[in-house]
Tab-separated table of C-alpha atoms in Angstrom:
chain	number	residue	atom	x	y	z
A	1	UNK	CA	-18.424	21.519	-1.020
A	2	UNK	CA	-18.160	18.891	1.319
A	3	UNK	CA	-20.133	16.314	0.141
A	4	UNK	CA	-18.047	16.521	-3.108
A	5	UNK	CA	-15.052	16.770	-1.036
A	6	UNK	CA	-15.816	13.421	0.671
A	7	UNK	CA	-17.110	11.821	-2.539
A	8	UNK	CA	-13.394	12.459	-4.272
A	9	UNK	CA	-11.770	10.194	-1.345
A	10	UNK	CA	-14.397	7.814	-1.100
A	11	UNK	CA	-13.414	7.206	-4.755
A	12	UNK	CA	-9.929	7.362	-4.692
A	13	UNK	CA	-9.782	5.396	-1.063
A	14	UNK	CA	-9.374	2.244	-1.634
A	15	UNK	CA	-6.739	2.614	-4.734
A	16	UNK	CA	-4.452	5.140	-2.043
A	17	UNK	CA	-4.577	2.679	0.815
A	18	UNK	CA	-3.750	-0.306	-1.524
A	19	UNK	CA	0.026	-0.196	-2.148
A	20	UNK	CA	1.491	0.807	1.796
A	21	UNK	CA	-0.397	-2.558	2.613
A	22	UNK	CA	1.104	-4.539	-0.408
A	23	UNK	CA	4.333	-2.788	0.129
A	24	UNK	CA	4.381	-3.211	3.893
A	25	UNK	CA	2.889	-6.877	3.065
A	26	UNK	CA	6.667	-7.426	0.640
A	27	UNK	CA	8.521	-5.605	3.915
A	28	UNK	CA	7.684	-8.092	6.035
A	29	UNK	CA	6.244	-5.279	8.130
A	30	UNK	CA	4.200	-5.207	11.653
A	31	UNK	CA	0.545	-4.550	11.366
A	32	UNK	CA	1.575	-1.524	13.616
A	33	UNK	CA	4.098	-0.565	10.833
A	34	UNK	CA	1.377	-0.896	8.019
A	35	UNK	CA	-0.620	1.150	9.796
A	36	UNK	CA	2.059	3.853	10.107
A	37	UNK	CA	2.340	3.637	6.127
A	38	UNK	CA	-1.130	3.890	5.660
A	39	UNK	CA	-1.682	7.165	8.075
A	40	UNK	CA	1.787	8.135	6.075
A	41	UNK	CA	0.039	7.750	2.986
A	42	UNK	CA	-3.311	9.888	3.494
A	43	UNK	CA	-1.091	12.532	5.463
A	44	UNK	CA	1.251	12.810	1.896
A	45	UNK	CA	-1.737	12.744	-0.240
A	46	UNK	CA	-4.045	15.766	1.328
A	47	UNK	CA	-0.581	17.798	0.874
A	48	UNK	CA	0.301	17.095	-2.361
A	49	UNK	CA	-3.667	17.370	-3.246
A	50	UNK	CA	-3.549	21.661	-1.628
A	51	UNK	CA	-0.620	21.928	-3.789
A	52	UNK	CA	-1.847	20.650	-7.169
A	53	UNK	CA	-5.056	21.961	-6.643
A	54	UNK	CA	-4.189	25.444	-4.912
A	55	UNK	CA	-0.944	26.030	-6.269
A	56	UNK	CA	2.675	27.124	-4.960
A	57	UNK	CA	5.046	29.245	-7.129
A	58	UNK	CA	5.805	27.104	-10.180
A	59	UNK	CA	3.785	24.185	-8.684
A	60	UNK	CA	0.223	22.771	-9.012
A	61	UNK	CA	-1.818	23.078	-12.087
A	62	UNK	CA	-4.709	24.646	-10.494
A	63	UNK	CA	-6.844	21.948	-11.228
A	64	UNK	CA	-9.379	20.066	-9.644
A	65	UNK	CA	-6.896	17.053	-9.139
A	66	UNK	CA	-6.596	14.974	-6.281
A	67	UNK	CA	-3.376	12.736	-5.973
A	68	UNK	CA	-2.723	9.396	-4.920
A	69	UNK	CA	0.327	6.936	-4.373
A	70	UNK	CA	0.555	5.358	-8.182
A	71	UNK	CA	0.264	1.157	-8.631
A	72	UNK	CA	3.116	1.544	-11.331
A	73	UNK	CA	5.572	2.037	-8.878
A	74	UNK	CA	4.194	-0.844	-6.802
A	75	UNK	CA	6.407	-3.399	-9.191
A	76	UNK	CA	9.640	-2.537	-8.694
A	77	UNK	CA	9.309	-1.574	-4.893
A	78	UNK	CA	8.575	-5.033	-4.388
A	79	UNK	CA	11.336	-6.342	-6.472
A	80	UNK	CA	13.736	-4.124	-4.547
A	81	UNK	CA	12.301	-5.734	-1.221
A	82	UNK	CA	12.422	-8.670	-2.505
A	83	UNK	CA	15.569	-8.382	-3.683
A	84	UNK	CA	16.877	-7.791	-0.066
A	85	UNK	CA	16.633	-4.174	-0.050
A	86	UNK	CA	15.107	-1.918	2.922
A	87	UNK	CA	12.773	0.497	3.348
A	88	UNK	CA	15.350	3.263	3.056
A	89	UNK	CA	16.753	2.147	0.238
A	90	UNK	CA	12.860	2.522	-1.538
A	91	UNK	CA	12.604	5.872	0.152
A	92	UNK	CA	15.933	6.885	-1.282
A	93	UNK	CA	15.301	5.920	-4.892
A	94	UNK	CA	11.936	7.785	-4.194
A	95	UNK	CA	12.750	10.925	-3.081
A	96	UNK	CA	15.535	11.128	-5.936
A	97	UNK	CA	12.879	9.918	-8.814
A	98	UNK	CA	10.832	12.919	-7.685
A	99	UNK	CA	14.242	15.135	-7.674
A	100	UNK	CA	14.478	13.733	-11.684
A	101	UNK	CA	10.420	14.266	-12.449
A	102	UNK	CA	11.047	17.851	-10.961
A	103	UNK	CA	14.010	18.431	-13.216
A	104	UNK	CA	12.304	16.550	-16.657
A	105	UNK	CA	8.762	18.101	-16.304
A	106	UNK	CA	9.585	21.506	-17.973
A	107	UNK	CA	11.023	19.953	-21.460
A	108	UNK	CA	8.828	16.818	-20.810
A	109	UNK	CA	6.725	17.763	-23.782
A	110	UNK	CA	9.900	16.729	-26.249
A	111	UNK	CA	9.599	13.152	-24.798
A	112	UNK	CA	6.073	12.890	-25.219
A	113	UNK	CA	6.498	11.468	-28.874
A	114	UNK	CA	8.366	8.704	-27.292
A	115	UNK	CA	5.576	7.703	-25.463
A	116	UNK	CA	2.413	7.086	-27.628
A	117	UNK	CA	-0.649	4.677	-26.476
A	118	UNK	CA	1.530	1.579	-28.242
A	119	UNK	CA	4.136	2.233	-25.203
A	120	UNK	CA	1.909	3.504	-22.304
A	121	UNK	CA	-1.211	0.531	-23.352
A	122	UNK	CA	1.884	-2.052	-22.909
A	123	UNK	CA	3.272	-0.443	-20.076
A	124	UNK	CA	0.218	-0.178	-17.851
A	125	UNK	CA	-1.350	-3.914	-19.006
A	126	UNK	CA	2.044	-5.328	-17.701
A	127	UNK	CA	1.616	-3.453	-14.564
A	128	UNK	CA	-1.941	-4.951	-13.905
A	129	UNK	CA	-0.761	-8.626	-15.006
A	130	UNK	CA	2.199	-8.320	-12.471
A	131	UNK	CA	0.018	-7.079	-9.856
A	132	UNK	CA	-2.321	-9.582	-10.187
A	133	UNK	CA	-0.113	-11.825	-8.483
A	134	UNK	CA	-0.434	-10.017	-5.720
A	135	UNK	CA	-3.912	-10.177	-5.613
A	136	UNK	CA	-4.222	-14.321	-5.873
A	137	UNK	CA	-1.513	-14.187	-3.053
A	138	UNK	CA	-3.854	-11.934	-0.953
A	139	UNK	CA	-7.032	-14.214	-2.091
A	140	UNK	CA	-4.848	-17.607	-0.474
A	141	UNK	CA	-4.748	-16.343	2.617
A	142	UNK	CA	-1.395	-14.461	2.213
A	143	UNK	CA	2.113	-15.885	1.590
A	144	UNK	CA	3.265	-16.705	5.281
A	145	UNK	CA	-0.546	-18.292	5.752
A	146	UNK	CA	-0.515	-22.084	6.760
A	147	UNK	CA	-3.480	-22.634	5.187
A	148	UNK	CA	-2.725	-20.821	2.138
A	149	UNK	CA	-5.935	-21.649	-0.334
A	150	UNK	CA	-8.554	-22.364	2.630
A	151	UNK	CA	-12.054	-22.930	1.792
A	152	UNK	CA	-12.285	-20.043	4.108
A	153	UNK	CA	-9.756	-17.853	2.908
A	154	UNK	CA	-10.856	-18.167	-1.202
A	155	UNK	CA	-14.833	-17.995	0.411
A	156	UNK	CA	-14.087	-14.935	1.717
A	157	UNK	CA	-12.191	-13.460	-1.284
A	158	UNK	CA	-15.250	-14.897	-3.712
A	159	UNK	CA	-17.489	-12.903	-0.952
A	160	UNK	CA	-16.043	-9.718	-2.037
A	161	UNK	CA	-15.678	-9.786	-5.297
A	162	UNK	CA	-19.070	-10.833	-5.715
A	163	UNK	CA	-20.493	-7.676	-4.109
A	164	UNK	CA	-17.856	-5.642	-6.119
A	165	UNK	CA	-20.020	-6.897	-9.074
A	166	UNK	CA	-23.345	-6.855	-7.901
A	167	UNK	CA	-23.221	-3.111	-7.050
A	168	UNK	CA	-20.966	-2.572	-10.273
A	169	UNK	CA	-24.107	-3.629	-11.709
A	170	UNK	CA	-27.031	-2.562	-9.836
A	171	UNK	CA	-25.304	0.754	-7.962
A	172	UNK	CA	-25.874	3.747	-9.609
A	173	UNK	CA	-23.901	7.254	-8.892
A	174	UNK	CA	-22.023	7.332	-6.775
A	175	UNK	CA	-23.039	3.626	-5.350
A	176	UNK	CA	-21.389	2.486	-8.053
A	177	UNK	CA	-18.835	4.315	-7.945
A	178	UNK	CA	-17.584	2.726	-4.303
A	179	UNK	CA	-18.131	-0.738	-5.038
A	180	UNK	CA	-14.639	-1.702	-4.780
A	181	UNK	CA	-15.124	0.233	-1.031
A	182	UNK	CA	-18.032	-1.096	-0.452
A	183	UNK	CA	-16.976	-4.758	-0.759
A	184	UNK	CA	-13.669	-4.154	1.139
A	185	UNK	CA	-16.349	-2.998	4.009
A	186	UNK	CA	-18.698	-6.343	3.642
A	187	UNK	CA	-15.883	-8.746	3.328
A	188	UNK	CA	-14.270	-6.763	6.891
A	189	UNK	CA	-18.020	-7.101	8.693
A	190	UNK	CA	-18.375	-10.933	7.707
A	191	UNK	CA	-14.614	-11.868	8.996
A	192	UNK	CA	-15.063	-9.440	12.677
A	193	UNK	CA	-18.477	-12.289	12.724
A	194	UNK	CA	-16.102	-14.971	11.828
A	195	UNK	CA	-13.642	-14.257	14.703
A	196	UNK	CA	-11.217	-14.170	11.430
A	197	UNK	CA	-9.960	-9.909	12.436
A	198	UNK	CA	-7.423	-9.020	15.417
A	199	UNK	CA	-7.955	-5.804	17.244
A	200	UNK	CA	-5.011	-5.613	19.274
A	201	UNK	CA	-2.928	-3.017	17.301
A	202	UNK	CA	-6.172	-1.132	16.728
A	203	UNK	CA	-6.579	-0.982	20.645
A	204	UNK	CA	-3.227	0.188	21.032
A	205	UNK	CA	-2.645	2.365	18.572
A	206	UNK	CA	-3.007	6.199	19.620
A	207	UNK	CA	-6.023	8.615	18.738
A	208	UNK	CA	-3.832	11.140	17.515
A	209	UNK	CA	-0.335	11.207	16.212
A	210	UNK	CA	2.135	13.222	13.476
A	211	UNK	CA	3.148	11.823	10.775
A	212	UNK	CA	7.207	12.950	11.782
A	213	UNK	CA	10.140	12.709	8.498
A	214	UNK	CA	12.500	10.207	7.963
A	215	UNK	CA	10.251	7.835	10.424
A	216	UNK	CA	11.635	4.718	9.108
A	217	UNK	CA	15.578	6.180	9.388
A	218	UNK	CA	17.228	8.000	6.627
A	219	UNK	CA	17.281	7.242	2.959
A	220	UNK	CA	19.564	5.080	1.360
A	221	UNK	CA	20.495	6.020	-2.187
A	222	UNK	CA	21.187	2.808	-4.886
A	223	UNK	CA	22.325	3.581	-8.644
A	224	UNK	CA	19.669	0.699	-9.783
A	225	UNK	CA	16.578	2.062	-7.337
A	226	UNK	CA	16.944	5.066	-8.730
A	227	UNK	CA	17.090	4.266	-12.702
A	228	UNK	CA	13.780	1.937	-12.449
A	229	UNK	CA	11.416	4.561	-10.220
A	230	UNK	CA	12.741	7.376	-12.486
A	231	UNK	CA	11.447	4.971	-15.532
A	232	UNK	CA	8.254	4.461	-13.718
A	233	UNK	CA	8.060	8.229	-12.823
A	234	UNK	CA	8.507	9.149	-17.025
A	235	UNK	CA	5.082	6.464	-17.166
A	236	UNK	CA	3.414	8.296	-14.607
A	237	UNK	CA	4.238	11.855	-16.083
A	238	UNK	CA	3.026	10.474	-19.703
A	239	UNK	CA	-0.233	9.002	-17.246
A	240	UNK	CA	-0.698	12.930	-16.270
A	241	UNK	CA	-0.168	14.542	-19.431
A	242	UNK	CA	-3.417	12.418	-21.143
A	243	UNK	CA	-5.146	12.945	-17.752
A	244	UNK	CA	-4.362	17.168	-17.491
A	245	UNK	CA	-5.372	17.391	-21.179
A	246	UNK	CA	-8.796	15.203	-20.543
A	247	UNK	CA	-9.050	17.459	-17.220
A	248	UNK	CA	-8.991	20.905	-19.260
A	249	UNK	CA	-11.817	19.707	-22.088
A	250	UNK	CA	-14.187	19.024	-19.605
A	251	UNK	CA	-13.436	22.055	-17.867
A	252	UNK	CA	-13.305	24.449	-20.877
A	253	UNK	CA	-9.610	25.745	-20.152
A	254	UNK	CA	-7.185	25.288	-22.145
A	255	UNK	CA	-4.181	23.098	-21.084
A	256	UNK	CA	-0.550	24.656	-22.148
A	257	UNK	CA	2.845	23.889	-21.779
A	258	UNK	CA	3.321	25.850	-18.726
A	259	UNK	CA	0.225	24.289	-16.944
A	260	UNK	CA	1.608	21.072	-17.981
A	261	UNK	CA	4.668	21.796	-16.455
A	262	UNK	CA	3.155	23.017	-13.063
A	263	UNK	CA	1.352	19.567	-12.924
A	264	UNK	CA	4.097	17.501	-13.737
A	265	UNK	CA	6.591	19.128	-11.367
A	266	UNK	CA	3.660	18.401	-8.829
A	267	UNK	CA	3.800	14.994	-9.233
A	268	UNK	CA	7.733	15.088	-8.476
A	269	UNK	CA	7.585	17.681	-5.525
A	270	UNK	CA	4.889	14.923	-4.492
A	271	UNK	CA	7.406	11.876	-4.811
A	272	UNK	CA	9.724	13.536	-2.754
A	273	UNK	CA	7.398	14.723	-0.025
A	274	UNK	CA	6.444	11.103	-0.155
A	275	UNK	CA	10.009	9.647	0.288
A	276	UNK	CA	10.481	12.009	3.097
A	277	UNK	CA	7.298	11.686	4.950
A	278	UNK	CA	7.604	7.232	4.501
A	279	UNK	CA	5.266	7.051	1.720
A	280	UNK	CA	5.662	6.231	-2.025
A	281	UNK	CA	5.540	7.975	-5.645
A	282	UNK	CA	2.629	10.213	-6.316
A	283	UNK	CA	0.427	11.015	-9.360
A	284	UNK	CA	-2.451	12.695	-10.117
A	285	UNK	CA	-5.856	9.806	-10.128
A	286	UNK	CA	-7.523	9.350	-12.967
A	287	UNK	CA	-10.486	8.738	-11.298
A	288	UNK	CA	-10.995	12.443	-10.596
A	289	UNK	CA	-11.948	13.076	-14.589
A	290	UNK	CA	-15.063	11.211	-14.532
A	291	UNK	CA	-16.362	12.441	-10.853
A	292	UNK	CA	-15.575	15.764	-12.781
A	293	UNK	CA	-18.066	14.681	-15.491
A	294	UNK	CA	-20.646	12.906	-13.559
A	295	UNK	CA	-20.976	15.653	-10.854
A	296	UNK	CA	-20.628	18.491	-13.240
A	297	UNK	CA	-18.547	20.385	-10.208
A	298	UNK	CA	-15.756	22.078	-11.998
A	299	UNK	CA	-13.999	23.305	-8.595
A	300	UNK	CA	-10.730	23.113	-7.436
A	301	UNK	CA	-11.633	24.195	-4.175
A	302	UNK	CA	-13.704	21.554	-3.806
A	303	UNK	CA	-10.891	18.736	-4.540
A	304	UNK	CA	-8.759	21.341	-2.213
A	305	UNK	CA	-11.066	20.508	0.944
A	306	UNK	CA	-10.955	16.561	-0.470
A	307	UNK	CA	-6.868	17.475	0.906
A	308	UNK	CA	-7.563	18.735	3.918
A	309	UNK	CA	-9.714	15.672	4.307
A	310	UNK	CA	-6.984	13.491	3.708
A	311	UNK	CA	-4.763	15.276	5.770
A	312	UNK	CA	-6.612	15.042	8.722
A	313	UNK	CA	-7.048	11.222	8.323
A	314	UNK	CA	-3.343	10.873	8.189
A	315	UNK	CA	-3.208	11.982	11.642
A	316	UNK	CA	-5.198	8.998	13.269
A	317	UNK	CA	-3.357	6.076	13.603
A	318	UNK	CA	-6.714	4.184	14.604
A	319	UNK	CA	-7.475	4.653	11.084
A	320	UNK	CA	-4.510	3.249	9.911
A	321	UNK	CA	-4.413	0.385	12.027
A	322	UNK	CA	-7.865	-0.505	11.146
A	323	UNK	CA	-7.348	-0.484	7.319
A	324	UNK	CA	-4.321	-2.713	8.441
A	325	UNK	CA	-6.212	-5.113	10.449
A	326	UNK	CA	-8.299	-6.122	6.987
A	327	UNK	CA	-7.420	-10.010	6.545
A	328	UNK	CA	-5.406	-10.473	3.503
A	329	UNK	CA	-8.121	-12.662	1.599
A	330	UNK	CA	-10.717	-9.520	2.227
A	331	UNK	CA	-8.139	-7.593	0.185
A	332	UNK	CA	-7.653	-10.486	-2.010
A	333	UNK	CA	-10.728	-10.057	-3.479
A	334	UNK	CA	-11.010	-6.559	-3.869
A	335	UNK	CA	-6.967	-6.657	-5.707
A	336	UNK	CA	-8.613	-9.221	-8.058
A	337	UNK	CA	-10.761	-6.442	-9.391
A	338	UNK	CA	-8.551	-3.282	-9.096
A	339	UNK	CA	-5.296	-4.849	-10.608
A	340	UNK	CA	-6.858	-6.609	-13.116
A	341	UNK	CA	-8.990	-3.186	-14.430
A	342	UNK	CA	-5.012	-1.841	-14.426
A	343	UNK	CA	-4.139	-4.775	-16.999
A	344	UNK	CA	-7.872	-4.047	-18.697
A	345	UNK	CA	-7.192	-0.299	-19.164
A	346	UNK	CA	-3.955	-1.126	-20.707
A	347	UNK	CA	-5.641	-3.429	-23.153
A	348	UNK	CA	-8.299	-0.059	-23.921
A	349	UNK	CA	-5.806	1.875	-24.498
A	350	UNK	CA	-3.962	-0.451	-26.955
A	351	UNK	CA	-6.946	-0.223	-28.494
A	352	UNK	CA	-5.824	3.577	-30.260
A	353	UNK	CA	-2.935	1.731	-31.812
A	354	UNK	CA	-3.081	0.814	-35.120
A	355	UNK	CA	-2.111	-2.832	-35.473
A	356	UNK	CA	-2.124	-3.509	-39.120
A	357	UNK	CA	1.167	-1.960	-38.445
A	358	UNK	CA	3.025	-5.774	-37.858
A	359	UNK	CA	6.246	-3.753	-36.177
A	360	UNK	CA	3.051	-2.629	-33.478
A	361	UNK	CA	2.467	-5.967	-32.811
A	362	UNK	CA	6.321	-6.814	-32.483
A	363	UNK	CA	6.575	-4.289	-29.959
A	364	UNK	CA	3.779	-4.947	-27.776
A	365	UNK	CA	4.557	-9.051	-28.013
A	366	UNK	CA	8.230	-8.540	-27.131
A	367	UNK	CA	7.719	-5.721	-23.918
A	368	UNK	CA	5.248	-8.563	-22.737
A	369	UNK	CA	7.506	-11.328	-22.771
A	370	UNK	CA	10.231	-9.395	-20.952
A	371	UNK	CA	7.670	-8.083	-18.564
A	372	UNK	CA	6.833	-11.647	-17.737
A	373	UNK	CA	10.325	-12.911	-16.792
A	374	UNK	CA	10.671	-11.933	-13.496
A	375	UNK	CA	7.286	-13.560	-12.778
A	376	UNK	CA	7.606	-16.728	-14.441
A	377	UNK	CA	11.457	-17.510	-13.775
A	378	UNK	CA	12.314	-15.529	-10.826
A	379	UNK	CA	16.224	-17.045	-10.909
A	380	UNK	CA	16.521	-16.239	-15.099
A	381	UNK	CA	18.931	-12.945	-14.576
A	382	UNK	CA	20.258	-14.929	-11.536
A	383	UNK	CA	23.952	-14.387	-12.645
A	384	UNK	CA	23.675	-10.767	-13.329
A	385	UNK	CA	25.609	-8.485	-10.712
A	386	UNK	CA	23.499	-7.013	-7.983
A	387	UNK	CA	23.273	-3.691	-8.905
A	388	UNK	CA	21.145	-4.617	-11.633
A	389	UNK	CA	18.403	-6.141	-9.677
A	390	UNK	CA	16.150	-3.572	-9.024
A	391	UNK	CA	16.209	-3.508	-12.763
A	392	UNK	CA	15.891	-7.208	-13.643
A	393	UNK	CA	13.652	-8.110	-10.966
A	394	UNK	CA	11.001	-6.024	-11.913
A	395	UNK	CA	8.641	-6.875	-15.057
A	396	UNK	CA	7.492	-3.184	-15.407
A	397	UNK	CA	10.600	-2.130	-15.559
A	398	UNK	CA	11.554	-4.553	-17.956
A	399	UNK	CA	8.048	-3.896	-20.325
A	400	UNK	CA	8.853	-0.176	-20.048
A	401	UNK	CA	12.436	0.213	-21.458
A	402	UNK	CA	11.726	-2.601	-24.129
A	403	UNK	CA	8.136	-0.560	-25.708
A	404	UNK	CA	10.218	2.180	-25.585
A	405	UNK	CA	13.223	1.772	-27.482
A	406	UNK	CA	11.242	-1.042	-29.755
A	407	UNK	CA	8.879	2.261	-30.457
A	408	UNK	CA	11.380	4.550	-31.375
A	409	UNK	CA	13.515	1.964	-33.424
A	410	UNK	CA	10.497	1.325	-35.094
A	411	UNK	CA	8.064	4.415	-35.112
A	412	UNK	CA	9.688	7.624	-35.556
A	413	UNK	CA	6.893	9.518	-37.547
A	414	UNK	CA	4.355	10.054	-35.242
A	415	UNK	CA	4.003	13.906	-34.236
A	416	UNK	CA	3.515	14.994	-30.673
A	417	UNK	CA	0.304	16.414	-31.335
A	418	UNK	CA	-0.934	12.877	-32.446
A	419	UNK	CA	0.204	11.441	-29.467
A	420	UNK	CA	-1.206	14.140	-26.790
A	421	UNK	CA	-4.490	13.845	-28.693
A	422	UNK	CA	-4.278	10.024	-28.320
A	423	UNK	CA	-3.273	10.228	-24.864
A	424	UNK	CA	-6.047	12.613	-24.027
A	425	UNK	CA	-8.173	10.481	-25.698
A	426	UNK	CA	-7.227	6.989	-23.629
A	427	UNK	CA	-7.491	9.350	-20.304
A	428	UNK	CA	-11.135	10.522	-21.280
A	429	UNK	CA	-12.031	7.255	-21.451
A	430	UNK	CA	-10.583	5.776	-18.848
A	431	UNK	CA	-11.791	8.322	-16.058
A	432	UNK	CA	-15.547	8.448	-18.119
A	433	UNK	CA	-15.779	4.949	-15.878
């Protein structure tokens, strides 16, 4: 059990520590205060994982499902800090998206139709492009670098990605599987040689420590906050339906409506466990299904101990400060690679939708224009009141209302058993890699 066990987070590692440090990065945050996000983050995610996997009362699907902080959340929590809000104010409009994903995920399954691979494709390829800008910061050298664009800085980006490829290509298993990992860990041992990696928070930071509520101070709750994680939180439940559905064929049960509601309300007791322990909106990782496949262990017990695992590396702030003490063009390269195969899986899955259809085309061309605003003319809803920019600031946001009113102005005959076969579909693929 515990080599699977450690094989599930080795997997899912590098994707759960990802947005505390680009979150924490838009903060303005300490390396010490990173670090506290990242322990906050593993802590979070081994509870959530004994829940979904395990089960309490109406939640947790049972499953073998581990759970992770979710990139399309990343957006609009860095519009909101960017758009002067704090820390509590994200927590806030976390905790009360999870409240709303709690609430939705028993009739959840009469929005599905609203949410076919036309919307969800768009949806997640605008959340990789926007990302991605996040990434080329990261590859510079950082934003507040001085040398932003260094031979050094892009050398050592180029340095990662190019082992992310060469064992993409030549690692087989579960090799392969870690290459994102593994290149994180070769671009970290070439800067320590380079002098390029500070270990004074790692020297001070404790051995052992709790992960305490409210660390950050208590939430702040804004009307705008609230409306664009609870839109990102409908995207994630859609993300889980295809993913619980994929789960249960290779398992041989049978998904219904009420295990679909367990899971969904999981990823909303999540969110809020999340907002109240400093950490960010949770889903279920798709990168479970094809571990699933490719180990052929079927176990939820298994993923269960992958929790516990978790858990316990909450609890070391060493850890945390470590992961934190990765120079920004090491993770550069390695957000080159993850947030653009977010935009690429978007593209796969807008490859289910039928695009003889012209309106199809309409609606994907339109949600990706909008989507784009934000990053291409940062002043263009300028004049807008502030309430609304948590709303306007953030592309996703923007990508995700447009596909899905444009989609039900101009599709309104699809079934739901079309779309949950489509979206089971798109997460069978996607997790097969």
């Amino acid at each position: 059990m515990l080599p699977v066990a450690l094989q599930h987070v080795m997997v899912m590692y590098a994707g759960a520590i990802a947005v505390p440090l680009i979150v924490g990065g838009a903060m303005k945050l300490s390396p010490a205060e990173i670090a506290y996000l990242v322990n906050a983050d593993l802590f979070a995610a081994g509870i959530v994982t004994l829940i979904q996997c395990l089960g309490i009362w109406k939640f947790g699907i049972r499953m073998p499902v581990i759970m992770g902080v979710t990139f399309a959340a990343v957006g609009p929590m860095v519009a909101m800090a960017n758009s002067g809000l704090g820390l509590t104010h994200i927590y806030g409009a976390v905790i009360a998206s999870g409240i709303f994903t709690v609430l939705v995920a028993p009739v959840f399954g009469r929005l599905v139709r609203f949410f076919p691979p036309v919307v969800t494709g768009t949806i997640i390829a605008v959340i990789g492009i926007t990302l991605l800008k996040v990434g080329i910061t990261w590859a510079g050298g950082g934003a507040k670098a001085a040398d932003f664009g260094s031979a050094q800085h892009v050398g050592m980006a180029a340095l990662v990605l190019v082992v992310i490829l060469a064992i993409s290509k030549f690692g087989r298993g579960f090799i392969g599987n870690v290459s994102v990992l593994a290149g994180l860990i070769a671009g970290y041992l070439v800067a320590m040689a380079l002098g390029l990696v500070r270990f004074d928070h790692v020297n001070n930071a404790a051995w052992f420590s709790a992960i305490t509520p409210f660390h950050f101070g208590l939430p702040q709750f804004e009307i705008g906050s609230i409306i664009s994680l609870s839109l990102v939180m409908i995207v994630v439940m859609v993300e889980s339906t295809g993913m619980f559905l994929a789960l249960g064929e290779l398992c041989k049960r049978k998904v219904d409506a009420d295990d679909l509601s367990r899971g969904l309300r999981t990823d909303g007791i999540g969110t809020i466990i999340g907002g109240v322990f400093n950490t960010f909106p949770y889903t279920s990782f798709s990168q479970n299904i094809g571990l699933v496949g490719m180990t052929g262990v079927k176990s939820r017990w298994a993923v269960a101990c992958s929790g516990v695992i978790l858990l316990i590396f909450g609890l070391f702030p060493k850890m945390g400060a470590i992961i934190a003490s990765i120079p920004q063009a090491v993770l550069g390269g390695a957000g080159l690679c993850m947030f653009g195969m977010v935009a690429a899986t978007g593209i796969k899955i807008l490859q289910r939708v039928n695009f003889e259809s012209r309106t199809n085309l309409l609606i994907v061309a339109i949600s990706v224009g909008l989507g784009m605003i934000p990053m291409l003319a940062p002043t263009f809803f300028h004049s807008l009141p502030a309430w609304t920019a948590p709303l306007t600031h953030s592309g996703i946001t923007l990508a995700a209302v447009s596909a899905v009113l444009l989609n039900a102005f101009f599709n309104r005959a699809q079934t739901e058993e079309e779309i949950e076969k489509e979206l089971m579909h798109s997460a069978h693929s996607a997790g097969a890699e």
